[in-house]
Coordinates of C-alpha atoms and ligand atoms in Angstrom, one line a residue:
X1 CA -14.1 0.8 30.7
X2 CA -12.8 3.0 27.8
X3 CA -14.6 5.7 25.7
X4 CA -15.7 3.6 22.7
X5 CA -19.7 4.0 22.3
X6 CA -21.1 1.0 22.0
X7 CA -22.8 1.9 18.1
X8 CA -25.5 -0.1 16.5
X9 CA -23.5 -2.4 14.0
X10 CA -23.8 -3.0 10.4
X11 CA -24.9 -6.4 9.3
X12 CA -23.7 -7.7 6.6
X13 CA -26.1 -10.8 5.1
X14 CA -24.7 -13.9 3.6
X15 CA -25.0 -12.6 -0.1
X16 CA -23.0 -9.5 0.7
X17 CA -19.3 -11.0 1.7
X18 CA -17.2 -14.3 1.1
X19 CA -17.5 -16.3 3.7
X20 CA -18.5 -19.4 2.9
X21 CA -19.0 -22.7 5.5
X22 CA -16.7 -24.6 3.7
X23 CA -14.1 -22.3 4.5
X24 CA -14.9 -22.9 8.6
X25 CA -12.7 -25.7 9.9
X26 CA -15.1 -29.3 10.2
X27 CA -14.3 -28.8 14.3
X28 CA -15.0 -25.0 14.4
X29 CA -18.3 -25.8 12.6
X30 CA -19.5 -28.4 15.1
X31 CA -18.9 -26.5 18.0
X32 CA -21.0 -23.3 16.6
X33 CA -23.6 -25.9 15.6
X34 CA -23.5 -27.6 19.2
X35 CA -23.6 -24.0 20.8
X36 CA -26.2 -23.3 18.9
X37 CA -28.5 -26.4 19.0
X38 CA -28.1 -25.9 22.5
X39 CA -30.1 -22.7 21.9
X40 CA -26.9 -20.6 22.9
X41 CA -25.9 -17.2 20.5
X42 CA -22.5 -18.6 18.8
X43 CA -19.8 -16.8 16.6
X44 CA -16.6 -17.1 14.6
X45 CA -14.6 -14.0 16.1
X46 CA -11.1 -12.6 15.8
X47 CA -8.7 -13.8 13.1
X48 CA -10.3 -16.3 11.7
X49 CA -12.9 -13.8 10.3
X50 CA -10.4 -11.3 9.8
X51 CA -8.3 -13.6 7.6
X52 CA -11.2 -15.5 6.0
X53 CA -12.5 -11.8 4.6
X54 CA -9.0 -10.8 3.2
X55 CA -9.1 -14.4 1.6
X56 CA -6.2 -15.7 4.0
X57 CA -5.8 -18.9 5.6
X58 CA -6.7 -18.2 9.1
X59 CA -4.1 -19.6 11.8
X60 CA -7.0 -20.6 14.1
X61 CA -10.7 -20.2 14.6
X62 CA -12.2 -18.7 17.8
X63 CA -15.6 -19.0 18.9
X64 CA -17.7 -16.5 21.2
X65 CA -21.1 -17.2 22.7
X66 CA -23.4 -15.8 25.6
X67 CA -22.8 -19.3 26.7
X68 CA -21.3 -19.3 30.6
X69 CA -17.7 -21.4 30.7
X70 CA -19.6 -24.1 32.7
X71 CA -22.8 -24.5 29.8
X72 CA -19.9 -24.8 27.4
X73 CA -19.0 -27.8 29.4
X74 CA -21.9 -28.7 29.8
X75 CA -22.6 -29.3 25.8
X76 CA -19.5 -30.7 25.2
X77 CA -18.2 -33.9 26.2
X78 CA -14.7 -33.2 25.4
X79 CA -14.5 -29.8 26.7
X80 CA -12.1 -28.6 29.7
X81 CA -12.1 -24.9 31.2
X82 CA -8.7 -23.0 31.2
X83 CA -7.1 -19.8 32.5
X84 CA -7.4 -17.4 35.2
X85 CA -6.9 -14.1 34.2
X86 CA -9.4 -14.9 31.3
X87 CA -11.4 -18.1 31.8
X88 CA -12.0 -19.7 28.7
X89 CA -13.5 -23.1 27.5
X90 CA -11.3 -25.5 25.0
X91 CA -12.9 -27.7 23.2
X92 CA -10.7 -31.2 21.8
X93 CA -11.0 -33.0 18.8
X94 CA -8.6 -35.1 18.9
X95 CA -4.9 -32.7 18.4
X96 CA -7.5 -29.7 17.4
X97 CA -8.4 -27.0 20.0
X98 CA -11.2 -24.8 19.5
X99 CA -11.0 -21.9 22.1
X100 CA -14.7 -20.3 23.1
X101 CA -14.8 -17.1 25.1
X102 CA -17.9 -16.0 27.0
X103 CA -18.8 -12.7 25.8
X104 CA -17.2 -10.0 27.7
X105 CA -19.0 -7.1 29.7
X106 CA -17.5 -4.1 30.8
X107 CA -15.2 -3.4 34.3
X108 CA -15.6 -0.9 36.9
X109 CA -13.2 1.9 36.5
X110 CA -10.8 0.8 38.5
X111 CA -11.2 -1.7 41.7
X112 CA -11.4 -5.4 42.7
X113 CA -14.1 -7.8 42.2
X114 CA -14.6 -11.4 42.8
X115 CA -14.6 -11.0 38.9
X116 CA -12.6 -8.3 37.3
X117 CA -9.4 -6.7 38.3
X118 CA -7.9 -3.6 37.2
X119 CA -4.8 -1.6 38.9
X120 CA -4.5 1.5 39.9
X121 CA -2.5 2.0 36.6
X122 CA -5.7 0.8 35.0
X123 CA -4.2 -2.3 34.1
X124 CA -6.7 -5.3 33.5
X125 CA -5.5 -8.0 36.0
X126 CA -8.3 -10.4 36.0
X127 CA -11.0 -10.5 33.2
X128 CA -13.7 -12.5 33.7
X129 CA -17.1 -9.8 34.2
X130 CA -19.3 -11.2 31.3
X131 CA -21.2 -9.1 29.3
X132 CA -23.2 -9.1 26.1
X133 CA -22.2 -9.0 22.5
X134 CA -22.4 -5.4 22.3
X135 CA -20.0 -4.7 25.6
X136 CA -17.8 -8.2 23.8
X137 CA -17.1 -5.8 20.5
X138 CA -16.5 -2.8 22.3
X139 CA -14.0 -4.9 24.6
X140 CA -11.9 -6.0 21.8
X141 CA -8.9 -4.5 20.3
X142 CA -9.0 -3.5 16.7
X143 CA -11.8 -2.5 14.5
X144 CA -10.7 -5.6 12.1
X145 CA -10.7 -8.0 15.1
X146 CA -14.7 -7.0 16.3
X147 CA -16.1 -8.8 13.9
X148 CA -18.7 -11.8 14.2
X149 CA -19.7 -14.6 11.8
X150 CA -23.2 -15.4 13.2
X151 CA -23.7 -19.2 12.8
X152 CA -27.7 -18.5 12.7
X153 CA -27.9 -16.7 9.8
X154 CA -24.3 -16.6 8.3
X155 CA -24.0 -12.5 8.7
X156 CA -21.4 -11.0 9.5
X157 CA -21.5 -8.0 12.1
X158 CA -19.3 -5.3 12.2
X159 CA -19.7 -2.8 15.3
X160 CA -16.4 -0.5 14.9
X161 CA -16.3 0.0 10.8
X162 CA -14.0 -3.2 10.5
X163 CA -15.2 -4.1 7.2
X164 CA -13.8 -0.3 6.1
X165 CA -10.7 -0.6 7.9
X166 CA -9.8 -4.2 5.8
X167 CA -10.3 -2.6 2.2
X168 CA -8.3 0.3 3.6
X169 CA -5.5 -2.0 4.7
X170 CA -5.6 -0.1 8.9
X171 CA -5.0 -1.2 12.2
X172 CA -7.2 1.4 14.4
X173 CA -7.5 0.9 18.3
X174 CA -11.3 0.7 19.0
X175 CA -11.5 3.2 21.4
X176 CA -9.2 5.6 22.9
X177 CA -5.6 4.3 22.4
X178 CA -3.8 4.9 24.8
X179 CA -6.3 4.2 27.0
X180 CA -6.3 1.1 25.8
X181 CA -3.2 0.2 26.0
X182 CA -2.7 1.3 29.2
X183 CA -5.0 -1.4 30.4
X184 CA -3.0 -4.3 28.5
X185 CA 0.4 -3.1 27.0
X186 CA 0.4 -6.2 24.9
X187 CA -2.2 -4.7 22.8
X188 CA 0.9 -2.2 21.2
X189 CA 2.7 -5.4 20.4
X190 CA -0.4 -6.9 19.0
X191 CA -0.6 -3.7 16.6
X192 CA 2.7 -4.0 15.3
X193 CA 2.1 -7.9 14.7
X194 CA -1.0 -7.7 12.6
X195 CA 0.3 -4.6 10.6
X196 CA 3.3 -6.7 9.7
X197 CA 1.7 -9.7 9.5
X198 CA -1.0 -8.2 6.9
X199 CA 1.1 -5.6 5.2
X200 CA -1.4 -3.0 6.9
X201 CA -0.7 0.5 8.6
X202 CA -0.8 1.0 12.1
X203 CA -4.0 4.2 11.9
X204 CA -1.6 7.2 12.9
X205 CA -3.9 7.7 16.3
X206 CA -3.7 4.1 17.1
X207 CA 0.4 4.5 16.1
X208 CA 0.4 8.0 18.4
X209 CA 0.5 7.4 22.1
X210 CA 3.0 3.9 21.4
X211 CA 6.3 5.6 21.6
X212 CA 5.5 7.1 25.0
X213 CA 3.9 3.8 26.5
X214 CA 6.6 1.6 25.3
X215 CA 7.8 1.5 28.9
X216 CA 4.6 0.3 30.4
X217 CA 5.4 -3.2 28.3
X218 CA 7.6 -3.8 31.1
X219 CA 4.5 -4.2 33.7
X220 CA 3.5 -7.2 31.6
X221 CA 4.9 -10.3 33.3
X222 CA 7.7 -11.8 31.8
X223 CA 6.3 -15.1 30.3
X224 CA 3.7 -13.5 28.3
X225 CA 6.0 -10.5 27.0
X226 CA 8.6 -13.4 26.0
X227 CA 5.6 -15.1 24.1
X228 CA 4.5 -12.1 22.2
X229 CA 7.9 -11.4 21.0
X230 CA 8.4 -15.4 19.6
X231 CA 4.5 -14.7 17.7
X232 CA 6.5 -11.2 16.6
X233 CA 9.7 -12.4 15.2
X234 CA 8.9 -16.2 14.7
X235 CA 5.7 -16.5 12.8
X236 CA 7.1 -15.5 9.0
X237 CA 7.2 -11.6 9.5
X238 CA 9.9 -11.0 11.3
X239 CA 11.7 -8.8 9.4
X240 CA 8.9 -6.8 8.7
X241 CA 7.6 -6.5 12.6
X242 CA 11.2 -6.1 13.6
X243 CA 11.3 -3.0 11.3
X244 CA 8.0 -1.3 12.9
X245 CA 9.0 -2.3 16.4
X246 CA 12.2 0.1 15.6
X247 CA 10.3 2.8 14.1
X248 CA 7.7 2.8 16.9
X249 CA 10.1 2.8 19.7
X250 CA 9.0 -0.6 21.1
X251 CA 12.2 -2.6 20.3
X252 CA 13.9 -1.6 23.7
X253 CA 11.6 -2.7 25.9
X254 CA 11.8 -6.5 24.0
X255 CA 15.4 -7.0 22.7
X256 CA 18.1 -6.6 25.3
X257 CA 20.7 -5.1 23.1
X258 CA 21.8 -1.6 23.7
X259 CA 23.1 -0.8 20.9
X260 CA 19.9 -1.7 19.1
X261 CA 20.7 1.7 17.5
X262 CA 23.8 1.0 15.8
X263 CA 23.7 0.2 12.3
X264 CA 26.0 -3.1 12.4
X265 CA 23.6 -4.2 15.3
X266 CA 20.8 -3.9 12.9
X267 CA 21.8 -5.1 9.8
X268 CA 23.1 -8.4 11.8
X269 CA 19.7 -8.6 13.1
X270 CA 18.2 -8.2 10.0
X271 CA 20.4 -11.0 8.1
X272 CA 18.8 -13.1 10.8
X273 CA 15.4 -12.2 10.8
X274 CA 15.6 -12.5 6.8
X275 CA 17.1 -16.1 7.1
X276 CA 14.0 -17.0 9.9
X277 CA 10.9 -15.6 8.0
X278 CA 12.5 -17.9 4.7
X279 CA 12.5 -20.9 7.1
X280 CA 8.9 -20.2 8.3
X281 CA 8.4 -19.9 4.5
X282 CA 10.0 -23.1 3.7
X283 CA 7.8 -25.1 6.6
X284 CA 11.3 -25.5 7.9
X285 CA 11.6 -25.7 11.8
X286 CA 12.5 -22.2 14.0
X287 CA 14.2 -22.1 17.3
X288 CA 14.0 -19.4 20.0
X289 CA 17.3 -20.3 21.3
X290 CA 18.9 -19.6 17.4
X291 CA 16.5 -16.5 17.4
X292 CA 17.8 -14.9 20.4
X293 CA 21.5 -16.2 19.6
X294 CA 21.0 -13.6 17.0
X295 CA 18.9 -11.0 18.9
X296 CA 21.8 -11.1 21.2
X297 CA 24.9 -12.0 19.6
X298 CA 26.4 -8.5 19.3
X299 CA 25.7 -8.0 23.4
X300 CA 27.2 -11.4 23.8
X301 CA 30.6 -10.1 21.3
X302 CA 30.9 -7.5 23.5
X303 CA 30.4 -8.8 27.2
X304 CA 33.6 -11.4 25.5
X305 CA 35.8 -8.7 24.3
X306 CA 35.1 -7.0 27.7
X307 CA 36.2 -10.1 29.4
X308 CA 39.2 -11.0 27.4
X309 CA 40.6 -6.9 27.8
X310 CA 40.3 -7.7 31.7
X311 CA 42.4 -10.5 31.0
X312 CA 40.3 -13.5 31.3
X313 CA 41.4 -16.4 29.1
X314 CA 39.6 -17.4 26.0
X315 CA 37.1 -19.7 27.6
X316 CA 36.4 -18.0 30.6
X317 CA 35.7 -15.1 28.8
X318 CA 33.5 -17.3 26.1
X319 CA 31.6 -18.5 29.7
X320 CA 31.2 -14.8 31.1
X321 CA 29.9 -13.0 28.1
X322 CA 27.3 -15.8 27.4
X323 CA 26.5 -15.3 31.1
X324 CA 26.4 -11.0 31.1
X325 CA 24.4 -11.9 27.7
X326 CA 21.9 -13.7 28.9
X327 CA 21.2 -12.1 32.2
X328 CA 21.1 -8.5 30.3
X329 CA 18.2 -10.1 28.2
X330 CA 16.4 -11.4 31.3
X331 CA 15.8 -8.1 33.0
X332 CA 13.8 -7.6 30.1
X333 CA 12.1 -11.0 29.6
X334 CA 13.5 -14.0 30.8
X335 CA 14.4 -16.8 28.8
X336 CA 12.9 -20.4 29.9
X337 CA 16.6 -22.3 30.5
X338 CA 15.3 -24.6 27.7
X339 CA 16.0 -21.9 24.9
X340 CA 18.9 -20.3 27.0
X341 CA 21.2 -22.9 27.2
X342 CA 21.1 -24.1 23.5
X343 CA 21.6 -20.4 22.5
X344 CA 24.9 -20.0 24.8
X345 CA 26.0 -23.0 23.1
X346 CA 25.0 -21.4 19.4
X347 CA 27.5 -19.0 21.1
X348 CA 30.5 -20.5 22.7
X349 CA 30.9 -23.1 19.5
X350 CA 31.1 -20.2 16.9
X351 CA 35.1 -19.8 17.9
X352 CA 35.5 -23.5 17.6
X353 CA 34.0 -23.8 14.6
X354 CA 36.3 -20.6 13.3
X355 CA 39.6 -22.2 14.5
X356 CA 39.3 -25.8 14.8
X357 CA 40.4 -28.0 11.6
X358 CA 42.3 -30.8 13.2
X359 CA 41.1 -34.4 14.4
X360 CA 38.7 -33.1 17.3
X361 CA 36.5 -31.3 14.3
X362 CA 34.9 -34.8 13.5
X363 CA 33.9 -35.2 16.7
X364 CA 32.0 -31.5 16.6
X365 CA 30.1 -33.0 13.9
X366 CA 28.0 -35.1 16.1
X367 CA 27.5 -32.4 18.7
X368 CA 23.9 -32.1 19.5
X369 CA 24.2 -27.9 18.5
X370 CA 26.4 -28.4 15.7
X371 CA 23.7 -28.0 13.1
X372 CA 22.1 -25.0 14.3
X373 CA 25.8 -23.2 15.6
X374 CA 26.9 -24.1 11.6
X375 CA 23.6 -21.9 10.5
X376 CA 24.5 -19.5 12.8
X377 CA 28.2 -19.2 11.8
X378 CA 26.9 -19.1 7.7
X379 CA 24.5 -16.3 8.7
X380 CA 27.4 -14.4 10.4
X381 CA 29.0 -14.6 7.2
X382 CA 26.3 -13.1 5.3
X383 CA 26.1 -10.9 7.3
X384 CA 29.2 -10.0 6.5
X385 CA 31.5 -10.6 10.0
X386 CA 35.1 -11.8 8.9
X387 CA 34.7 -15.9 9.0
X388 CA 37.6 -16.7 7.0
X389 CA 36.8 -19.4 4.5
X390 CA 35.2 -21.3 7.7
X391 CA 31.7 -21.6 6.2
X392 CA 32.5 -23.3 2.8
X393 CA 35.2 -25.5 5.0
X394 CA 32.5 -27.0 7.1
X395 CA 30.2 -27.1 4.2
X396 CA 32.3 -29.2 2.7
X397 CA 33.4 -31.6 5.7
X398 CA 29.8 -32.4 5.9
X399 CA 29.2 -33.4 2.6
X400 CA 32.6 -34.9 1.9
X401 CA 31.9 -39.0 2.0
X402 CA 33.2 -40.0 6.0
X403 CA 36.2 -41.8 4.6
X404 CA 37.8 -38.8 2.9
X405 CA 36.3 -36.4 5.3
X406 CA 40.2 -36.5 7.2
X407 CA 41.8 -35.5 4.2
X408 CA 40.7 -32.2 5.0
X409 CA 41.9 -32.1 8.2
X410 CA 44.9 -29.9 8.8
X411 CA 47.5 -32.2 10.9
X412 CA 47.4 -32.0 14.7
X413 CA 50.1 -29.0 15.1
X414 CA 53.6 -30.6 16.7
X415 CA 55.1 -29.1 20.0
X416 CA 51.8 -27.5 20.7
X417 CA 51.3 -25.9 24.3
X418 CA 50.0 -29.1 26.6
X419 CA 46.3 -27.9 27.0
X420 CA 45.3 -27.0 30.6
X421 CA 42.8 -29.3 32.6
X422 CA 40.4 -27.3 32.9
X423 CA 40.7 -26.6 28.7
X424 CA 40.9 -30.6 28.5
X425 CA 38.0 -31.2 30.5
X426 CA 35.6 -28.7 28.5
X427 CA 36.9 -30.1 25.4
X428 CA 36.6 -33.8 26.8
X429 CA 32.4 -32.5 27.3
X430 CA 31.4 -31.7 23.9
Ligands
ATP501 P1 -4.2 -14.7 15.3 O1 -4.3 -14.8 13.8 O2 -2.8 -14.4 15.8 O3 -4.9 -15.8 16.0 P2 -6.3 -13.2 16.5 O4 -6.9 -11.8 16.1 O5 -7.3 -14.3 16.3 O6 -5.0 -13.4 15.6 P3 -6.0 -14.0 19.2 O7 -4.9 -13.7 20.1 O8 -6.3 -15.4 18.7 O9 -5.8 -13.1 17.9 O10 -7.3 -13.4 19.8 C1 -8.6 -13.5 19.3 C2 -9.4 -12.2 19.4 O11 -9.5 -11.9 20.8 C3 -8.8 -11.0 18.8 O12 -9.1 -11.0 17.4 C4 -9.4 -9.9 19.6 O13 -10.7 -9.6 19.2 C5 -9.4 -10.5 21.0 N1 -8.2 -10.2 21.8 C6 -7.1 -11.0 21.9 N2 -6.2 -10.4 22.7 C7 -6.7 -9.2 23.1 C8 -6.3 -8.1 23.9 N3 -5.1 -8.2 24.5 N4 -7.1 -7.0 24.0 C9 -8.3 -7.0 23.4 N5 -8.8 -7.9 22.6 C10 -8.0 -9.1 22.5
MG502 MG1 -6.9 -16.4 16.9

């Protein structure tokens, strides 16, 4: 358990801030009200009261109770118990999922229980020792994410000066920091994701101990570190996190590229962040596989040009970079082969679409990738890589009406070297 003393909290009644019921989702409302009808202590917690103060749109709403998992189910019909390293109740309305956590209590310092886990490291494994509302707050992670909209009386309760913190735009660490994040590293991730997310600053001791824990990020199993960075980088502050992951020292142990330093890297990176928060902003759809093309595309340049000086022809070379690529970015995190396999092709079709104006360029239109390898290759250019005059070529093939669209072919080139079989058969595949 860390050092934070668990302080009598300031209520705040009904008259004295702005949230109002109306702003509580219909669902959110009738599980509180079912909670509390059945005589359980129920509470909108975490974003959802963080964003509702700051007058945002909150993403979700989460619920906390002294309920047990099993008398949540017990209220609700349509309620099913998830998760292992912290068991929590979902509640269904229809595609709607409101999540409600049993209050949390507070671990040994270090051991194994039926209940609780924590490594020697003081890492929290397992999490499920309940606890009252006092021991939830102090359990929490910032100061503006301990806060509780009590459904009985329509207070709100602040334990760790939260209420402060929002009017002076901080993310502070409730408790000792690096404590803190030595029992979940995600928590530093977390940090830079609400700061960037709210325009906020990181509190300089909650910003302190990061660059020297970056590291322990890589204890966190893969799936969930590859989660956090997609809620980092693909949620509509990408740019912005990206920026504070590099001044924090946390980009290294997330982004595979080792030259993550160099200024072409990061100005490519940024052109692509930049284009992904304005999609998120437009309600258009975001990919991880055409994030990470980016995230990795000068690693992927490089593992080629490697390739090709050891003499590998041009597609085995295409083939071996997108492999080094790849694998370089899943010693970090691994990439589900759903996202890793569209993003090699993001890759391998950016040559094609460079070179290719002859007959076989109609048929890359109807490639499944060729829509998100044509963004790709139009963010390149703005970038500013050398693309030739590929971009507004394809820009126009598209648009050009599909009877005139082979007058912009260039003709098929005469006495040109018979392609290879194996060349035939990859091109005979896309
Ligand atoms: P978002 O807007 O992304 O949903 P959130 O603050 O609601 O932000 P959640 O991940 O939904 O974040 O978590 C809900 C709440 O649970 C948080 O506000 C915080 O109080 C607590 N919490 C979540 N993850 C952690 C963690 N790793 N350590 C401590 N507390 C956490
Ligand atoms: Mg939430």
């Amino acid at each position: 358990m860390h050092d934070a003393v668990i302080s009598r909290p300031s209520i705040i009644p009904r008259a004295e801030h702005c949230i109002s019921r109306s702003d509580i989702s219909n669902t959110a409302l009738k599980v509180l009200y079912g909670l509390k009808e059945a005589g359980f202590e129920a509470y909108l917690v975490g974003g959802g009261v963080r964003d509702l103060l700051l007058g945002l749109k909150p993403k979700d709403f989460d619920v906390a109770t002294d309920a047990r998992p099993e008398q949540v189910k017990a209220t609700f019909r349509n309620c099913r118990l998830i998760g292992r390293r912290f068991r929590l109740a979902h509640v269904y309305f229809g595609r709607d999922i409101i999540e409600v956590a049993t209050f949390r209590g507070a671990h040994a310092e270090s051991g194994d229980s039926a209940a609780g886990v924590v490594s020697a490291n003081g890492q929290i494994l397992r999490d499920n020792v309940y606890g009252d509302r006092d021991e939830d707050a102090a359990r929490r992670d910032f100061s503006v994410n301990a806060l509780y909209y009590n459904i009985a009386d329509f207070s709100v309760i602040d334990y760790f000066g939260g209420i402060e913190d929002l009017a002076r735009r901080r993310i502070r660490m409730i408790g000792d920091a690096a404590q803190r994040y030595r029992e979940d590293p995600v928590r530093m991730l977390r940090a830079v994701r609400f700061a960037a997310k709210l325009g906020f600053d990181i509190d300089p001791d909650t910003a302190a101990p990061i660059r020297d824990l970056a590291a322990t990020l890589l204890s966190v199993p893969s799936a969930r570190r590859f989660d956090e960075t997609l809620k980092l980088l693909l949620s509509g502050h990408g740019q912005a996190s990206y920026e504070l992951l590099g001044r924090l020292g946390l980009d290294h142990a997330l982004i595979a590229s080792p030259q993550v330093e160099s200024a072409s890297t990061r100005t490519f990176h940024r052109q692509g962040l930049a284009n992904t928060d304005e999609r998120v902003a437009a309600n258009k759809p975001v990919s991880p596989a055409f994030l990470f093309a980016v995230l990795l595309w000068p690693v992927f340049e490089e593992s080629v040009a490697r390739e090709a000086a050891a003499g590998a022809e041009e597609y085995a070379s295409l083939m071996l970079g997108a492999q080094t690529a790849t694998r370089q970015q899943n010693e970090l995190a691994i990439i589900p082969k759903r996202f890793a396999l569209p993003m090699q092709e993001i890759w391998t079709l950016q040559s094609r679409l460079e070179q290719r104006r002859s007959r076989r360029a109609l048929r890359l239109l109807s490639h499944p990738r060729f829509r998100a390898a044509y963004d790709f290759l139009a963010m390149r250019e703005a970038a500013g890589e050398a693309v030739g005059d590929s971009v507004a070529w394809w820009t126009d093939l598209q648009q050009a009406h599909p009877e005139q669209r082979k007058d912009l072919l260039e003709p098929e080139r005469r006495g040109r070297r018979r392609r290879s079989k194996k060349r035939q058969a990859v091109a005979d595949l896309s």
